[in-house]
Short mmCIF file of N, CA and C in Angstrom, two decimals:
data_model
loop_
_atom_site.label_atom_id
_atom_site.label_comp_id
_atom_site.label_asym_id
_atom_site.label_seq_id
_atom_site.Cartn_x
_atom_site.Cartn_y
_atom_site.Cartn_z
N MET A 1 5.37 -4.40 8.99
CA MET A 1 4.40 -3.90 8.04
C MET A 1 4.98 -4.05 6.63
N LYS A 2 4.14 -4.45 5.72
CA LYS A 2 4.57 -4.62 4.33
C LYS A 2 4.88 -3.25 3.71
N GLU A 3 5.82 -3.26 2.79
CA GLU A 3 6.22 -2.02 2.12
C GLU A 3 5.05 -1.35 1.41
N LYS A 4 4.19 -2.14 0.76
CA LYS A 4 3.05 -1.54 0.06
C LYS A 4 2.09 -0.87 1.04
N ASP A 5 1.98 -1.42 2.25
CA ASP A 5 1.13 -0.79 3.26
C ASP A 5 1.73 0.53 3.74
N LYS A 6 3.05 0.58 3.88
CA LYS A 6 3.72 1.82 4.26
C LYS A 6 3.47 2.91 3.21
N ILE A 7 3.56 2.52 1.95
CA ILE A 7 3.33 3.47 0.86
C ILE A 7 1.89 3.98 0.89
N ARG A 8 0.96 3.08 1.14
CA ARG A 8 -0.45 3.49 1.21
C ARG A 8 -0.67 4.49 2.34
N LEU A 9 -0.09 4.21 3.50
CA LEU A 9 -0.25 5.12 4.64
C LEU A 9 0.40 6.47 4.36
N GLN A 10 1.53 6.46 3.65
CA GLN A 10 2.18 7.72 3.29
C GLN A 10 1.30 8.53 2.34
N LYS A 11 0.65 7.86 1.40
CA LYS A 11 -0.23 8.57 0.46
C LYS A 11 -1.45 9.13 1.16
N ILE A 12 -2.04 8.36 2.07
CA ILE A 12 -3.19 8.86 2.82
C ILE A 12 -2.77 10.06 3.67
N GLY A 13 -1.60 9.95 4.30
CA GLY A 13 -1.08 11.06 5.09
C GLY A 13 -0.83 12.30 4.25
N ALA A 14 -0.29 12.10 3.06
CA ALA A 14 -0.05 13.23 2.15
C ALA A 14 -1.37 13.86 1.73
N ASN A 15 -2.38 13.03 1.50
CA ASN A 15 -3.71 13.56 1.15
C ASN A 15 -4.25 14.41 2.29
N LEU A 16 -4.14 13.89 3.51
CA LEU A 16 -4.63 14.62 4.67
C LEU A 16 -3.92 15.97 4.80
N LEU A 17 -2.62 15.96 4.68
CA LEU A 17 -1.83 17.19 4.78
C LEU A 17 -2.23 18.18 3.69
N ARG A 18 -2.33 17.71 2.46
CA ARG A 18 -2.68 18.59 1.33
C ARG A 18 -4.06 19.21 1.51
N ILE A 19 -5.03 18.38 1.85
CA ILE A 19 -6.39 18.89 2.01
C ILE A 19 -6.47 19.85 3.20
N ARG A 20 -5.82 19.49 4.29
CA ARG A 20 -5.85 20.35 5.48
C ARG A 20 -5.24 21.72 5.18
N THR A 21 -4.08 21.73 4.53
CA THR A 21 -3.42 23.01 4.24
C THR A 21 -4.17 23.79 3.17
N ASP A 22 -4.75 23.09 2.18
CA ASP A 22 -5.56 23.78 1.17
C ASP A 22 -6.74 24.50 1.80
N LYS A 23 -7.27 23.93 2.86
CA LYS A 23 -8.42 24.54 3.55
C LYS A 23 -7.98 25.56 4.60
N GLY A 24 -6.67 25.68 4.80
CA GLY A 24 -6.15 26.68 5.72
C GLY A 24 -6.24 26.30 7.19
N TYR A 25 -6.39 25.01 7.47
CA TYR A 25 -6.48 24.55 8.86
C TYR A 25 -5.11 24.21 9.42
N THR A 26 -4.92 24.52 10.68
CA THR A 26 -3.76 24.00 11.41
C THR A 26 -4.13 22.61 11.91
N GLN A 27 -3.13 21.87 12.36
CA GLN A 27 -3.43 20.56 12.95
C GLN A 27 -4.33 20.73 14.17
N GLU A 28 -4.10 21.78 14.93
CA GLU A 28 -4.90 22.04 16.13
C GLU A 28 -6.37 22.30 15.76
N GLU A 29 -6.59 23.08 14.71
CA GLU A 29 -7.96 23.36 14.27
C GLU A 29 -8.65 22.10 13.78
N LEU A 30 -7.92 21.29 13.02
CA LEU A 30 -8.51 20.03 12.55
C LEU A 30 -8.79 19.11 13.73
N SER A 31 -7.91 19.10 14.70
CA SER A 31 -8.13 18.30 15.90
C SER A 31 -9.44 18.70 16.57
N TYR A 32 -9.65 19.99 16.70
CA TYR A 32 -10.88 20.49 17.32
C TYR A 32 -12.11 20.11 16.49
N ASN A 33 -12.02 20.27 15.16
CA ASN A 33 -13.15 20.00 14.27
C ASN A 33 -13.48 18.51 14.15
N SER A 34 -12.48 17.66 14.31
CA SER A 34 -12.67 16.23 14.08
C SER A 34 -12.67 15.39 15.35
N ASP A 35 -12.28 15.98 16.46
CA ASP A 35 -12.13 15.27 17.73
C ASP A 35 -11.10 14.14 17.62
N VAL A 36 -10.06 14.39 16.82
CA VAL A 36 -8.91 13.48 16.70
C VAL A 36 -7.71 14.23 17.29
N ASP A 37 -6.97 13.58 18.16
CA ASP A 37 -5.84 14.21 18.83
C ASP A 37 -4.83 14.77 17.82
N ARG A 38 -4.30 15.97 18.10
CA ARG A 38 -3.36 16.61 17.19
C ARG A 38 -2.13 15.76 16.94
N SER A 39 -1.63 15.07 17.96
CA SER A 39 -0.45 14.23 17.76
C SER A 39 -0.76 13.05 16.84
N LYS A 40 -1.99 12.56 16.88
CA LYS A 40 -2.40 11.48 15.97
C LYS A 40 -2.44 12.01 14.53
N ILE A 41 -2.96 13.22 14.36
CA ILE A 41 -3.00 13.83 13.03
C ILE A 41 -1.59 13.98 12.48
N SER A 42 -0.67 14.43 13.31
CA SER A 42 0.72 14.59 12.90
C SER A 42 1.32 13.26 12.45
N LYS A 43 1.06 12.21 13.21
CA LYS A 43 1.59 10.89 12.86
C LYS A 43 0.97 10.35 11.57
N ILE A 44 -0.31 10.59 11.38
CA ILE A 44 -0.98 10.15 10.14
C ILE A 44 -0.40 10.90 8.95
N GLU A 45 -0.25 12.22 9.08
CA GLU A 45 0.28 13.02 7.97
C GLU A 45 1.69 12.62 7.59
N SER A 46 2.46 12.15 8.54
CA SER A 46 3.84 11.74 8.24
C SER A 46 3.93 10.26 7.87
N GLY A 47 2.79 9.58 7.78
CA GLY A 47 2.78 8.17 7.38
C GLY A 47 3.26 7.24 8.47
N GLN A 48 3.29 7.70 9.71
CA GLN A 48 3.81 6.90 10.81
C GLN A 48 2.74 6.20 11.62
N ALA A 49 1.48 6.41 11.28
CA ALA A 49 0.41 5.80 12.07
C ALA A 49 -0.62 5.15 11.16
N ASN A 50 -1.04 3.99 11.58
CA ASN A 50 -2.16 3.33 10.93
C ASN A 50 -3.42 3.99 11.47
N LEU A 51 -4.48 3.98 10.71
CA LEU A 51 -5.69 4.58 11.22
C LEU A 51 -6.88 3.68 11.00
N VAL A 52 -7.82 3.75 11.91
CA VAL A 52 -9.03 2.96 11.81
C VAL A 52 -10.07 3.75 11.03
N VAL A 53 -11.07 3.05 10.55
CA VAL A 53 -12.08 3.67 9.70
C VAL A 53 -12.77 4.83 10.42
N THR A 54 -13.06 4.67 11.69
CA THR A 54 -13.76 5.74 12.40
C THR A 54 -12.92 7.02 12.47
N THR A 55 -11.61 6.87 12.61
CA THR A 55 -10.73 8.04 12.61
C THR A 55 -10.73 8.70 11.24
N LEU A 56 -10.66 7.89 10.20
CA LEU A 56 -10.71 8.41 8.83
C LEU A 56 -12.01 9.19 8.61
N LEU A 57 -13.12 8.63 9.06
CA LEU A 57 -14.41 9.29 8.89
C LEU A 57 -14.47 10.59 9.70
N ASP A 58 -13.93 10.58 10.91
CA ASP A 58 -13.90 11.80 11.73
C ASP A 58 -13.07 12.90 11.06
N LEU A 59 -11.92 12.52 10.51
CA LEU A 59 -11.07 13.50 9.83
C LEU A 59 -11.76 14.07 8.59
N ALA A 60 -12.38 13.20 7.80
CA ALA A 60 -13.08 13.66 6.61
C ALA A 60 -14.21 14.62 6.99
N GLU A 61 -14.94 14.28 8.03
CA GLU A 61 -16.02 15.15 8.50
C GLU A 61 -15.47 16.50 8.99
N GLY A 62 -14.37 16.45 9.71
CA GLY A 62 -13.75 17.68 10.21
C GLY A 62 -13.24 18.58 9.10
N LEU A 63 -12.87 17.96 7.98
CA LEU A 63 -12.39 18.72 6.82
C LEU A 63 -13.53 19.11 5.87
N GLY A 64 -14.69 18.47 6.04
CA GLY A 64 -15.81 18.73 5.14
C GLY A 64 -15.61 18.13 3.76
N VAL A 65 -14.95 16.96 3.72
CA VAL A 65 -14.71 16.28 2.44
C VAL A 65 -15.25 14.85 2.51
N ASP A 66 -15.41 14.26 1.35
CA ASP A 66 -15.79 12.85 1.27
C ASP A 66 -14.59 12.01 1.69
N PRO A 67 -14.79 10.95 2.46
CA PRO A 67 -13.67 10.11 2.90
C PRO A 67 -12.82 9.56 1.75
N THR A 68 -13.43 9.40 0.58
CA THR A 68 -12.66 8.87 -0.55
C THR A 68 -11.54 9.82 -0.97
N GLU A 69 -11.67 11.11 -0.66
CA GLU A 69 -10.58 12.05 -0.98
C GLU A 69 -9.33 11.73 -0.17
N LEU A 70 -9.51 11.28 1.06
CA LEU A 70 -8.37 10.90 1.88
C LEU A 70 -7.78 9.57 1.42
N LEU A 71 -8.62 8.71 0.87
CA LEU A 71 -8.18 7.38 0.46
C LEU A 71 -7.64 7.32 -0.96
N ASP A 72 -7.63 8.43 -1.67
CA ASP A 72 -7.14 8.46 -3.05
C ASP A 72 -5.66 8.05 -3.08
N LEU A 73 -5.37 6.93 -3.73
CA LEU A 73 -4.00 6.42 -3.78
C LEU A 73 -3.30 6.75 -5.10
N SER A 74 -3.89 7.65 -5.89
CA SER A 74 -3.23 8.07 -7.12
C SER A 74 -2.02 8.93 -6.77
N ASN A 75 -1.27 9.32 -7.75
CA ASN A 75 -0.03 10.05 -7.51
C ASN A 75 -0.21 11.49 -7.07
N LYS A 76 -1.44 12.05 -7.14
CA LYS A 76 -1.59 13.45 -6.75
C LYS A 76 -1.35 13.65 -5.26
N GLY A 77 -1.51 12.60 -4.47
CA GLY A 77 -1.22 12.69 -3.05
C GLY A 77 0.11 12.08 -2.69
N LYS A 78 0.96 11.88 -3.71
CA LYS A 78 2.24 11.20 -3.52
C LYS A 78 3.14 11.97 -2.55
N PRO A 79 3.67 11.27 -1.56
CA PRO A 79 4.55 11.95 -0.61
C PRO A 79 5.84 12.42 -1.27
N LYS A 80 6.36 13.55 -0.80
CA LYS A 80 7.62 14.07 -1.32
C LYS A 80 8.78 13.34 -0.67
N LYS A 81 9.82 13.11 -1.45
CA LYS A 81 11.01 12.42 -0.91
C LYS A 81 11.99 13.41 -0.36
#
């Protein structure tokens, strides 16, 4: 995988983590709301998993946010080192 793709996945994962915790959801609760496996959510949040559009849409729906919030690649979702 290209380095820029790894960075993108890390930013999307950071966005997911930030939004999920801001809303007070556990990974288990988001899993229930989105019908996405909790282990998949964990891998996405840590930047270790690629995700398909349908998974992204399911997660956004489960969080009650627009999918573009998860795709925001600006620095506000920047992963911590």
